[in-house]
PDB file of C-alpha atoms in Angstrom:
ATOM      1  CA  UNK A   1       0.063  -0.284  -0.114  1.00 56.00           C
ATOM      2  CA  UNK A   2       2.877   2.266   0.777  1.00 69.00           C
ATOM      3  CA  UNK A   3       4.553   1.676  -2.616  1.00 71.00           C
ATOM      4  CA  UNK A   4       1.268   2.533  -4.183  1.00 73.00           C
ATOM      5  CA  UNK A   5       0.813   5.836  -2.382  1.00 78.00           C
ATOM      6  CA  UNK A   6       4.381   6.640  -3.037  1.00 79.00           C
ATOM      7  CA  UNK A   7       3.797   6.196  -7.103  1.00 80.00           C
ATOM      8  CA  UNK A   8       0.831   8.198  -6.863  1.00 82.00           C
ATOM      9  CA  UNK A   9       2.810  10.945  -5.124  1.00 81.00           C
ATOM     10  CA  UNK A  10       5.463  11.177  -7.169  1.00 80.00           C
ATOM     11  CA  UNK A  11       3.522  11.351 -10.051  1.00 82.00           C
ATOM     12  CA  UNK A  12       1.439  14.055  -8.847  1.00 82.00           C
ATOM     13  CA  UNK A  13       4.463  16.132  -8.264  1.00 81.00           C
ATOM     14  CA  UNK A  14       5.495  15.779 -11.854  1.00 79.00           C
ATOM     15  CA  UNK A  15       8.876  13.523 -10.636  1.00 80.00           C
ATOM     16  CA  UNK A  16      10.960  11.287 -12.746  1.00 84.00           C
ATOM     17  CA  UNK A  17      11.573   8.276 -10.788  1.00 87.00           C
ATOM     18  CA  UNK A  18      12.843   4.719 -11.253  1.00 90.00           C
ATOM     19  CA  UNK A  19      12.218   1.982  -8.821  1.00 90.00           C
ATOM     20  CA  UNK A  20      13.700  -1.521  -7.798  1.00 93.00           C
ATOM     21  CA  UNK A  21      12.350  -4.034  -5.795  1.00 91.00           C
ATOM     22  CA  UNK A  22      15.513  -6.297  -4.104  1.00 94.00           C
ATOM     23  CA  UNK A  23      14.899 -10.016  -4.790  1.00 95.00           C
ATOM     24  CA  UNK A  24      18.030 -11.591  -2.343  1.00 93.00           C
ATOM     25  CA  UNK A  25      20.149 -10.635   0.184  1.00 90.00           C
ATOM     26  CA  UNK A  26      22.646  -8.069  -0.676  1.00 94.00           C
ATOM     27  CA  UNK A  27      20.667  -7.218  -3.630  1.00 97.00           C
ATOM     28  CA  UNK A  28      20.258  -3.328  -2.656  1.00 97.00           C
ATOM     29  CA  UNK A  29      23.591  -3.113  -2.359  1.00 97.00           C
ATOM     30  CA  UNK A  30      24.086  -4.002  -6.163  1.00 97.00           C
ATOM     31  CA  UNK A  31      21.119  -2.004  -7.366  1.00 98.00           C
ATOM     32  CA  UNK A  32      22.233   1.130  -5.135  1.00 97.00           C
ATOM     33  CA  UNK A  33      25.686   1.047  -6.700  1.00 97.00           C
ATOM     34  CA  UNK A  34      24.299   0.270 -10.220  1.00 97.00           C
ATOM     35  CA  UNK A  35      21.738   3.105 -10.019  1.00 97.00           C
ATOM     36  CA  UNK A  36      24.675   5.654  -8.986  1.00 97.00           C
ATOM     37  CA  UNK A  37      27.267   4.467 -11.507  1.00 96.00           C
ATOM     38  CA  UNK A  38      25.140   3.814 -14.485  1.00 94.00           C
ATOM     39  CA  UNK A  39      21.847   5.785 -14.487  1.00 94.00           C
ATOM     40  CA  UNK A  40      23.289   8.688 -12.557  1.00 94.00           C
ATOM     41  CA  UNK A  41      20.759   8.469  -9.694  1.00 95.00           C
ATOM     42  CA  UNK A  42      22.134  10.914  -6.799  1.00 96.00           C
ATOM     43  CA  UNK A  43      18.713  10.852  -4.588  1.00 95.00           C
ATOM     44  CA  UNK A  44      17.678   7.621  -3.379  1.00 97.00           C
ATOM     45  CA  UNK A  45      14.297   6.770  -1.080  1.00 94.00           C
ATOM     46  CA  UNK A  46      14.464   3.508   0.589  1.00 95.00           C
ATOM     47  CA  UNK A  47      11.677   1.655   1.949  1.00 92.00           C
ATOM     48  CA  UNK A  48      12.845  -1.207   4.468  1.00 90.00           C
ATOM     49  CA  UNK A  49      14.590  -2.013   7.687  1.00 88.00           C
ATOM     50  CA  UNK A  50      17.834  -1.617   9.097  1.00 90.00           C
ATOM     51  CA  UNK A  51      19.496  -4.149   6.759  1.00 90.00           C
ATOM     52  CA  UNK A  52      18.152  -2.783   3.844  1.00 94.00           C
ATOM     53  CA  UNK A  53      19.329   0.740   4.561  1.00 95.00           C
ATOM     54  CA  UNK A  54      22.717  -0.758   5.400  1.00 96.00           C
ATOM     55  CA  UNK A  55      23.072  -2.731   2.242  1.00 97.00           C
ATOM     56  CA  UNK A  56      21.916   0.585   0.169  1.00 97.00           C
ATOM     57  CA  UNK A  57      24.725   2.753   1.893  1.00 98.00           C
ATOM     58  CA  UNK A  58      27.334   0.054   0.990  1.00 98.00           C
ATOM     59  CA  UNK A  59      26.341   0.311  -2.503  1.00 98.00           C
ATOM     60  CA  UNK A  60      26.454   4.196  -2.530  1.00 98.00           C
ATOM     61  CA  UNK A  61      30.098   3.891  -0.928  1.00 97.00           C
ATOM     62  CA  UNK A  62      31.090   1.436  -3.270  1.00 97.00           C
ATOM     63  CA  UNK A  63      30.017   3.731  -6.347  1.00 97.00           C
ATOM     64  CA  UNK A  64      32.701   5.068  -8.472  1.00 96.00           C
ATOM     65  CA  UNK A  65      31.722   8.189  -9.065  1.00 96.00           C
ATOM     66  CA  UNK A  66      33.112  11.530  -8.764  1.00 91.00           C
ATOM     67  CA  UNK A  67      30.567  13.214  -6.675  1.00 91.00           C
ATOM     68  CA  UNK A  68      29.920  10.653  -3.650  1.00 90.00           C
ATOM     69  CA  UNK A  69      29.487  13.402  -1.461  1.00 87.00           C
ATOM     70  CA  UNK A  70      26.505  14.923  -3.157  1.00 90.00           C
ATOM     71  CA  UNK A  71      24.481  11.376  -2.703  1.00 96.00           C
ATOM     72  CA  UNK A  72      21.482  11.885  -0.504  1.00 96.00           C
ATOM     73  CA  UNK A  73      19.059   9.225   0.839  1.00 97.00           C
ATOM     74  CA  UNK A  74      16.011   9.429   2.772  1.00 95.00           C
ATOM     75  CA  UNK A  75      13.960   6.152   4.007  1.00 93.00           C
ATOM     76  CA  UNK A  76      10.737   4.823   5.248  1.00 91.00           C
ATOM     77  CA  UNK A  77      11.104   2.516   7.992  1.00 90.00           C
ATOM     78  CA  UNK A  78       9.856  -0.736   7.600  1.00 85.00           C
ATOM     79  CA  UNK A  79      12.016  -3.112   9.796  1.00 77.00           C
ATOM     80  CA  UNK A  80      12.074  -4.644  13.207  1.00 74.00           C
ATOM     81  CA  UNK A  81      14.196  -2.367  14.963  1.00 77.00           C
ATOM     82  CA  UNK A  82      14.507   0.869  13.156  1.00 87.00           C
ATOM     83  CA  UNK A  83      17.408   2.172  15.017  1.00 90.00           C
ATOM     84  CA  UNK A  84      18.878   4.483  12.802  1.00 94.00           C
ATOM     85  CA  UNK A  85      15.270   6.060  12.328  1.00 93.00           C
ATOM     86  CA  UNK A  86      14.869   6.699  16.032  1.00 92.00           C
ATOM     87  CA  UNK A  87      17.621   9.325  15.931  1.00 94.00           C
ATOM     88  CA  UNK A  88      16.050  11.123  13.322  1.00 95.00           C
ATOM     89  CA  UNK A  89      12.375  10.461  14.479  1.00 93.00           C
ATOM     90  CA  UNK A  90      11.442   8.471  11.855  1.00 92.00           C
ATOM     91  CA  UNK A  91       8.691   5.814  12.468  1.00 89.00           C
ATOM     92  CA  UNK A  92       6.546   3.578  10.299  1.00 86.00           C
ATOM     93  CA  UNK A  93       4.107   6.238   9.751  1.00 88.00           C
ATOM     94  CA  UNK A  94       4.925   6.456   5.952  1.00 85.00           C
ATOM     95  CA  UNK A  95       3.029   9.823   4.969  1.00 86.00           C
ATOM     96  CA  UNK A  96       5.266  11.432   7.552  1.00 91.00           C
ATOM     97  CA  UNK A  97       8.552   9.937   6.320  1.00 90.00           C
ATOM     98  CA  UNK A  98       7.801  10.836   2.728  1.00 88.00           C
ATOM     99  CA  UNK A  99       6.882  14.528   3.684  1.00 89.00           C
ATOM    100  CA  UNK A 100      10.147  15.015   5.340  1.00 92.00           C
ATOM    101  CA  UNK A 101      12.045  13.418   2.285  1.00 91.00           C
ATOM    102  CA  UNK A 102      10.440  15.553   0.080  1.00 89.00           C
ATOM    103  CA  UNK A 103      10.108  18.796   2.296  1.00 90.00           C
ATOM    104  CA  UNK A 104      13.369  18.348   4.743  1.00 91.00           C
ATOM    105  CA  UNK A 105      16.591  19.556   4.572  1.00 92.00           C
ATOM    106  CA  UNK A 106      19.556  17.352   3.660  1.00 94.00           C
ATOM    107  CA  UNK A 107      21.926  16.967   6.179  1.00 94.00           C
ATOM    108  CA  UNK A 108      25.752  15.519   5.965  1.00 96.00           C
ATOM    109  CA  UNK A 109      26.258  12.252   7.969  1.00 97.00           C
ATOM    110  CA  UNK A 110      29.048  10.143   9.022  1.00 98.00           C
ATOM    111  CA  UNK A 111      29.377   6.599   7.807  1.00 98.00           C
ATOM    112  CA  UNK A 112      31.748   3.765   9.500  1.00 98.00           C
ATOM    113  CA  UNK A 113      33.834   1.621   7.460  1.00 98.00           C
ATOM    114  CA  UNK A 114      35.209  -1.735   8.718  1.00 98.00           C
ATOM    115  CA  UNK A 115      38.501  -2.772   7.084  1.00 97.00           C
ATOM    116  CA  UNK A 116      39.074  -6.562   7.345  1.00 92.00           C
ATOM    117  CA  UNK A 117      40.633  -9.611   5.900  1.00 82.00           C
ATOM    118  CA  UNK A 118      39.275 -12.493   4.426  1.00 82.00           C
ATOM    119  CA  UNK A 119      41.564 -15.500   2.704  1.00 81.00           C
ATOM    120  CA  UNK A 120      44.370 -12.883   3.030  1.00 78.00           C
ATOM    121  CA  UNK A 121      42.396 -10.159   0.652  1.00 86.00           C
ATOM    122  CA  UNK A 122      41.503  -6.715   2.285  1.00 90.00           C
ATOM    123  CA  UNK A 123      37.784  -5.752   2.241  1.00 94.00           C
ATOM    124  CA  UNK A 124      35.576  -3.080   3.428  1.00 96.00           C
ATOM    125  CA  UNK A 125      31.948  -3.106   4.870  1.00 97.00           C
ATOM    126  CA  UNK A 126      30.249  -0.228   5.683  1.00 98.00           C
ATOM    127  CA  UNK A 127      27.989   1.049   8.352  1.00 97.00           C
ATOM    128  CA  UNK A 128      25.395   3.704   8.928  1.00 97.00           C
ATOM    129  CA  UNK A 129      24.678   2.911  12.734  1.00 97.00           C
ATOM    130  CA  UNK A 130      26.915   0.641  14.904  1.00 97.00           C
ATOM    131  CA  UNK A 131      29.347  -2.258  14.716  1.00 97.00           C
ATOM    132  CA  UNK A 132      29.287  -4.716  17.484  1.00 94.00           C
ATOM    133  CA  UNK A 133      31.568  -7.602  18.788  1.00 94.00           C
ATOM    134  CA  UNK A 134      30.819 -10.407  21.368  1.00 90.00           C
ATOM    135  CA  UNK A 135      27.490 -10.533  22.554  1.00 87.00           C
ATOM    136  CA  UNK A 136      26.500  -7.789  20.127  1.00 87.00           C
ATOM    137  CA  UNK A 137      27.095 -10.191  17.402  1.00 87.00           C
ATOM    138  CA  UNK A 138      25.605 -13.198  18.901  1.00 86.00           C
ATOM    139  CA  UNK A 139      22.462 -11.553  19.709  1.00 84.00           C
ATOM    140  CA  UNK A 140      22.422 -10.804  15.933  1.00 82.00           C
ATOM    141  CA  UNK A 141      22.535 -14.529  15.250  1.00 79.00           C
ATOM    142  CA  UNK A 142      20.065 -15.345  17.842  1.00 77.00           C
ATOM    143  CA  UNK A 143      17.645 -12.662  16.517  1.00 75.00           C
ATOM    144  CA  UNK A 144      17.878 -14.147  12.842  1.00 73.00           C
ATOM    145  CA  UNK A 145      16.985 -17.469  14.452  1.00 73.00           C
ATOM    146  CA  UNK A 146      14.343 -16.198  16.649  1.00 69.00           C
ATOM    147  CA  UNK A 147      12.757 -14.439  13.571  1.00 69.00           C
ATOM    148  CA  UNK A 148      11.656 -17.835  12.048  1.00 63.00           C
ATOM    149  CA  UNK A 149      10.024 -19.118  15.067  1.00 63.00           C
ATOM    150  CA  UNK A 150       8.389 -16.066  16.712  1.00 63.00           C
ATOM    151  CA  UNK A 151       8.271 -13.462  13.662  1.00 62.00           C
ATOM    152  CA  UNK A 152       9.588  -9.722  13.388  1.00 62.00           C
ATOM    153  CA  UNK A 153       9.110  -7.901  16.687  1.00 61.00           C
ATOM    154  CA  UNK A 154      10.947  -5.305  18.274  1.00 61.00           C
ATOM    155  CA  UNK A 155      11.050  -6.943  21.640  1.00 65.00           C
ATOM    156  CA  UNK A 156      12.572 -10.170  19.772  1.00 70.00           C
ATOM    157  CA  UNK A 157      15.908  -8.559  20.340  1.00 70.00           C
ATOM    158  CA  UNK A 158      15.547  -8.337  24.018  1.00 70.00           C
ATOM    159  CA  UNK A 159      14.700 -12.133  23.759  1.00 77.00           C
ATOM    160  CA  UNK A 160      17.811 -12.850  21.726  1.00 78.00           C
ATOM    161  CA  UNK A 161      19.858 -10.615  24.093  1.00 73.00           C
ATOM    162  CA  UNK A 162      19.064 -12.600  27.000  1.00 75.00           C
ATOM    163  CA  UNK A 163      19.743 -16.106  25.121  1.00 79.00           C
ATOM    164  CA  UNK A 164      23.018 -14.700  23.900  1.00 79.00           C
ATOM    165  CA  UNK A 165      24.019 -13.595  27.659  1.00 76.00           C
ATOM    166  CA  UNK A 166      23.432 -16.847  28.884  1.00 77.00           C
ATOM    167  CA  UNK A 167      25.330 -18.844  26.147  1.00 80.00           C
ATOM    168  CA  UNK A 168      28.332 -16.528  25.106  1.00 80.00           C
ATOM    169  CA  UNK A 169      31.810 -17.404  26.143  1.00 83.00           C
ATOM    170  CA  UNK A 170      34.011 -14.105  26.409  1.00 86.00           C
ATOM    171  CA  UNK A 171      37.524 -14.271  24.168  1.00 82.00           C
ATOM    172  CA  UNK A 172      40.457 -11.764  24.609  1.00 87.00           C
ATOM    173  CA  UNK A 173      40.674  -8.767  22.559  1.00 90.00           C
ATOM    174  CA  UNK A 174      43.073  -6.264  21.870  1.00 93.00           C
ATOM    175  CA  UNK A 175      41.595  -2.738  21.213  1.00 96.00           C
ATOM    176  CA  UNK A 176      43.702   0.442  20.186  1.00 97.00           C
ATOM    177  CA  UNK A 177      42.364   3.766  19.532  1.00 97.00           C
ATOM    178  CA  UNK A 178      43.603   6.753  17.787  1.00 96.00           C
ATOM    179  CA  UNK A 179      42.689   8.759  21.242  1.00 94.00           C
ATOM    180  CA  UNK A 180      45.393   6.915  23.028  1.00 94.00           C
ATOM    181  CA  UNK A 181      43.147   4.101  24.645  1.00 94.00           C
ATOM    182  CA  UNK A 182      44.492   0.471  24.788  1.00 94.00           C
ATOM    183  CA  UNK A 183      42.421  -2.675  25.911  1.00 93.00           C
ATOM    184  CA  UNK A 184      43.980  -6.135  26.287  1.00 92.00           C
ATOM    185  CA  UNK A 185      41.626  -8.498  27.971  1.00 87.00           C
ATOM    186  CA  UNK A 186      38.511 -10.640  27.835  1.00 90.00           C
ATOM    187  CA  UNK A 187      35.939  -8.610  26.501  1.00 89.00           C
ATOM    188  CA  UNK A 188      32.028  -9.483  26.954  1.00 90.00           C
ATOM    189  CA  UNK A 189      30.591  -7.098  24.577  1.00 91.00           C
ATOM    190  CA  UNK A 190      31.588  -3.967  22.932  1.00 94.00           C
ATOM    191  CA  UNK A 191      29.566  -1.595  20.614  1.00 95.00           C
ATOM    192  CA  UNK A 192      30.987   1.068  18.175  1.00 97.00           C
ATOM    193  CA  UNK A 193      28.217   3.588  17.515  1.00 97.00           C
ATOM    194  CA  UNK A 194      27.789   6.388  14.657  1.00 98.00           C
ATOM    195  CA  UNK A 195      24.013   6.428  15.933  1.00 97.00           C
ATOM    196  CA  UNK A 196      22.852   5.978  19.989  1.00 95.00           C
ATOM    197  CA  UNK A 197      20.438   3.001  19.234  1.00 92.00           C
ATOM    198  CA  UNK A 198      20.984  -0.736  18.465  1.00 88.00           C
ATOM    199  CA  UNK A 199      18.950  -3.991  19.138  1.00 78.00           C
ATOM    200  CA  UNK A 200      15.755  -2.604  18.587  1.00 78.00           C
ATOM    201  CA  UNK A 201      16.118   0.683  20.800  1.00 83.00           C
ATOM    202  CA  UNK A 202      18.780  -0.184  23.236  1.00 84.00           C
ATOM    203  CA  UNK A 203      20.635   3.081  24.004  1.00 89.00           C
ATOM    204  CA  UNK A 204      23.850   1.567  24.040  1.00 90.00           C
ATOM    205  CA  UNK A 205      25.751   4.675  23.437  1.00 94.00           C
ATOM    206  CA  UNK A 206      23.448   7.750  24.321  1.00 93.00           C
ATOM    207  CA  UNK A 207      25.703  10.222  23.243  1.00 95.00           C
ATOM    208  CA  UNK A 208      26.537   9.192  19.729  1.00 97.00           C
ATOM    209  CA  UNK A 209      25.768  11.777  17.083  1.00 97.00           C
ATOM    210  CA  UNK A 210      25.851  10.770  13.467  1.00 97.00           C
ATOM    211  CA  UNK A 211      27.072  13.975  12.221  1.00 97.00           C
ATOM    212  CA  UNK A 212      30.010  14.809  14.801  1.00 97.00           C
ATOM    213  CA  UNK A 213      32.854  12.962  13.120  1.00 97.00           C
ATOM    214  CA  UNK A 214      33.540  10.441  16.013  1.00 98.00           C
ATOM    215  CA  UNK A 215      32.652   7.353  17.435  1.00 98.00           C
ATOM    216  CA  UNK A 216      30.861   7.005  20.660  1.00 97.00           C
ATOM    217  CA  UNK A 217      31.626   3.382  21.988  1.00 97.00           C
ATOM    218  CA  UNK A 218      30.902   1.148  24.964  1.00 94.00           C
ATOM    219  CA  UNK A 219      32.345  -2.096  26.210  1.00 94.00           C
ATOM    220  CA  UNK A 220      31.898  -4.698  29.131  1.00 92.00           C
ATOM    221  CA  UNK A 221      34.138  -7.204  30.592  1.00 92.00           C
ATOM    222  CA  UNK A 222      32.874 -10.512  31.538  1.00 91.00           C
ATOM    223  CA  UNK A 223      29.984  -9.291  33.943  1.00 88.00           C
ATOM    224  CA  UNK A 224      28.703 -11.252  37.108  1.00 87.00           C
ATOM    225  CA  UNK A 225      25.270 -13.042  36.757  1.00 83.00           C
ATOM    226  CA  UNK A 226      24.207 -10.104  39.695  1.00 89.00           C
ATOM    227  CA  UNK A 227      25.479  -7.375  37.001  1.00 89.00           C
ATOM    228  CA  UNK A 228      23.412  -9.120  34.134  1.00 81.00           C
ATOM    229  CA  UNK A 229      20.519  -9.085  36.223  1.00 82.00           C
ATOM    230  CA  UNK A 230      21.056  -5.175  36.942  1.00 87.00           C
ATOM    231  CA  UNK A 231      21.353  -4.528  33.318  1.00 84.00           C
ATOM    232  CA  UNK A 232      17.748  -6.261  32.335  1.00 77.00           C
ATOM    233  CA  UNK A 233      15.842  -3.374  34.100  1.00 78.00           C
ATOM    234  CA  UNK A 234      17.681  -0.720  31.819  1.00 76.00           C
ATOM    235  CA  UNK A 235      17.015  -2.648  28.602  1.00 70.00           C
ATOM    236  CA  UNK A 236      13.400  -2.898  29.322  1.00 66.00           C
ATOM    237  CA  UNK A 237      12.634   0.751  30.130  1.00 71.00           C
ATOM    238  CA  UNK A 238      15.241   1.856  27.615  1.00 74.00           C
ATOM    239  CA  UNK A 239      17.628   3.701  30.165  1.00 79.00           C
ATOM    240  CA  UNK A 240      21.100   4.283  28.451  1.00 84.00           C
ATOM    241  CA  UNK A 241      23.304   1.373  29.718  1.00 83.00           C
ATOM    242  CA  UNK A 242      26.160   3.893  30.160  1.00 84.00           C
ATOM    243  CA  UNK A 243      24.373   4.577  33.664  1.00 84.00           C
ATOM    244  CA  UNK A 244      25.667   1.096  34.939  1.00 88.00           C
ATOM    245  CA  UNK A 245      29.126   1.182  36.639  1.00 88.00           C
ATOM    246  CA  UNK A 246      30.393  -1.883  34.835  1.00 91.00           C
ATOM    247  CA  UNK A 247      29.815  -0.596  31.366  1.00 92.00           C
ATOM    248  CA  UNK A 248      32.596   1.653  30.100  1.00 93.00           C
ATOM    249  CA  UNK A 249      32.622   4.152  27.458  1.00 94.00           C
ATOM    250  CA  UNK A 250      34.835   6.086  25.102  1.00 96.00           C
ATOM    251  CA  UNK A 251      35.368   8.261  21.972  1.00 97.00           C
ATOM    252  CA  UNK A 252      37.517   7.721  18.913  1.00 98.00           C
ATOM    253  CA  UNK A 253      37.417   8.076  15.003  1.00 98.00           C
ATOM    254  CA  UNK A 254      39.567   5.115  14.461  1.00 98.00           C
ATOM    255  CA  UNK A 255      39.480   1.876  16.228  1.00 98.00           C
ATOM    256  CA  UNK A 256      41.735  -1.323  15.845  1.00 97.00           C
ATOM    257  CA  UNK A 257      40.628  -4.559  16.951  1.00 96.00           C
ATOM    258  CA  UNK A 258      43.084  -7.688  16.974  1.00 94.00           C
ATOM    259  CA  UNK A 259      42.445 -11.075  18.677  1.00 88.00           C
ATOM    260  CA  UNK A 260      44.956 -14.147  18.987  1.00 71.00           C
ATOM    261  CA  UNK A 261      43.409 -17.100  20.960  1.00 71.00           C
ATOM    262  CA  UNK A 262      44.565 -20.434  21.283  1.00 62.00           C
ATOM    263  CA  UNK A 263      42.668 -23.369  19.919  1.00 64.00           C
ATOM    264  CA  UNK A 264      42.680 -25.788  22.728  1.00 64.00           C
ATOM    265  CA  UNK A 265      42.600 -29.008  20.608  1.00 68.00           C
ATOM    266  CA  UNK A 266      45.559 -28.040  17.896  1.00 67.00           C
ATOM    267  CA  UNK A 267      47.468 -25.682  19.710  1.00 63.00           C
ATOM    268  CA  UNK A 268      47.394 -23.264  16.817  1.00 69.00           C
ATOM    269  CA  UNK A 269      46.634 -19.361  16.980  1.00 68.00           C
ATOM    270  CA  UNK A 270      43.272 -18.345  15.618  1.00 71.00           C
ATOM    271  CA  UNK A 271      42.348 -14.820  14.611  1.00 83.00           C
ATOM    272  CA  UNK A 272      38.563 -15.217  13.317  1.00 84.00           C
ATOM    273  CA  UNK A 273      36.078 -12.873  14.718  1.00 88.00           C
ATOM    274  CA  UNK A 274      32.676 -12.296  14.054  1.00 89.00           C
ATOM    275  CA  UNK A 275      31.077  -8.896  13.964  1.00 92.00           C
ATOM    276  CA  UNK A 276      27.965  -7.475  13.390  1.00 93.00           C
ATOM    277  CA  UNK A 277      27.356  -4.161  11.143  1.00 95.00           C
ATOM    278  CA  UNK A 278      23.958  -2.755  11.375  1.00 94.00           C
ATOM    279  CA  UNK A 279      22.699  -6.183  12.304  1.00 88.00           C
ATOM    280  CA  UNK A 280      24.759  -7.806   9.489  1.00 92.00           C
ATOM    281  CA  UNK A 281      27.006 -10.405  10.422  1.00 91.00           C
ATOM    282  CA  UNK A 282      30.283 -10.263   9.046  1.00 92.00           C
ATOM    283  CA  UNK A 283      32.582 -13.539   9.323  1.00 88.00           C
ATOM    284  CA  UNK A 284      36.153 -12.433   8.958  1.00 88.00           C
ATOM    285  CA  UNK A 285      39.968 -12.425  10.422  1.00 86.00           C
ATOM    286  CA  UNK A 286      41.571  -9.717  12.449  1.00 89.00           C
ATOM    287  CA  UNK A 287      42.871  -7.316  12.741  1.00 92.00           C
ATOM    288  CA  UNK A 288      39.698  -4.960  12.160  1.00 95.00           C
ATOM    289  CA  UNK A 289      40.211  -0.909  11.490  1.00 97.00           C
ATOM    290  CA  UNK A 290      37.232   0.721  12.015  1.00 98.00           C
ATOM    291  CA  UNK A 291      37.195   4.156  10.709  1.00 98.00           C
ATOM    292  CA  UNK A 292      34.560   6.951  11.040  1.00 98.00           C
ATOM    293  CA  UNK A 293      34.043   8.736   7.543  1.00 97.00           C
ATOM    294  CA  UNK A 294      32.884  12.512   8.460  1.00 97.00           C
ATOM    295  CA  UNK A 295      30.257  13.514   6.468  1.00 97.00           C
ATOM    296  CA  UNK A 296      30.261  10.855   3.701  1.00 96.00           C
ATOM    297  CA  UNK A 297      26.627  10.838   2.602  1.00 97.00           C
ATOM    298  CA  UNK A 298      23.344  13.209   2.889  1.00 97.00           C
ATOM    299  CA  UNK A 299      20.446  12.159   4.529  1.00 97.00           C
ATOM    300  CA  UNK A 300      16.946  14.118   3.967  1.00 95.00           C
ATOM    301  CA  UNK A 301      14.527  14.104   6.512  1.00 88.00           C
TER     302      UNK A 301
END
């Protein structure tokens, strides 16, 4: 219904437009890159959830065009979490989203870039909201599994988080930032945010601003059962997790992450580390370099 309302509105405004419907995972990434490179499209409206938005952003950032800083995007939230939209006050009210897209002003926004290695080759994955390790990544895995049994609901992230918390095994990480912070110990979870929300409205990085050029990040060492129990009420009512004394925060525009664990059976060193970027799982080997690209794109809302 929203699609037909949009088409009628575009026609009534006399706007020229093309539209594409995704058919499979990462299709939005391919479509965005193709439309920007081959058809010269510079203004995009995305109907979908955080994953579709993130795929589109990846396509735009990968486009080989000379005026990438002129790319604009807006979106009509349709996903489970809508974490990036929360910052901008966008809801599933599609008429409001369209009104803001057509009459709003473009705002330069930051984009995060994860540089990693797979099979010895360097790759880049972009994110618009946040990237997470440890419990964050495992929660995404649980959420994906639960989706097939209970459907897509915002509270399903909380269920997934609780499941992940009781099954996760912390591993040692080495973390360094361009601000001089060094962490070299087991980390239960870490979230590096462009925006303040993740996991369906959890305020992991309440001070994060998608326009300020820096990451606002949090990390937690392996907590006690009592500390986990203390965190649950904060999750239920939406309080910032940084109010908990065992949750630590930092700011940086570049973060380096490495892992060096020993396989108990083979005795070999392992450097595989799973992360989630805007809810999309990335399977790769460290080191990871995570960089904040200041004002890389524009959002209209």
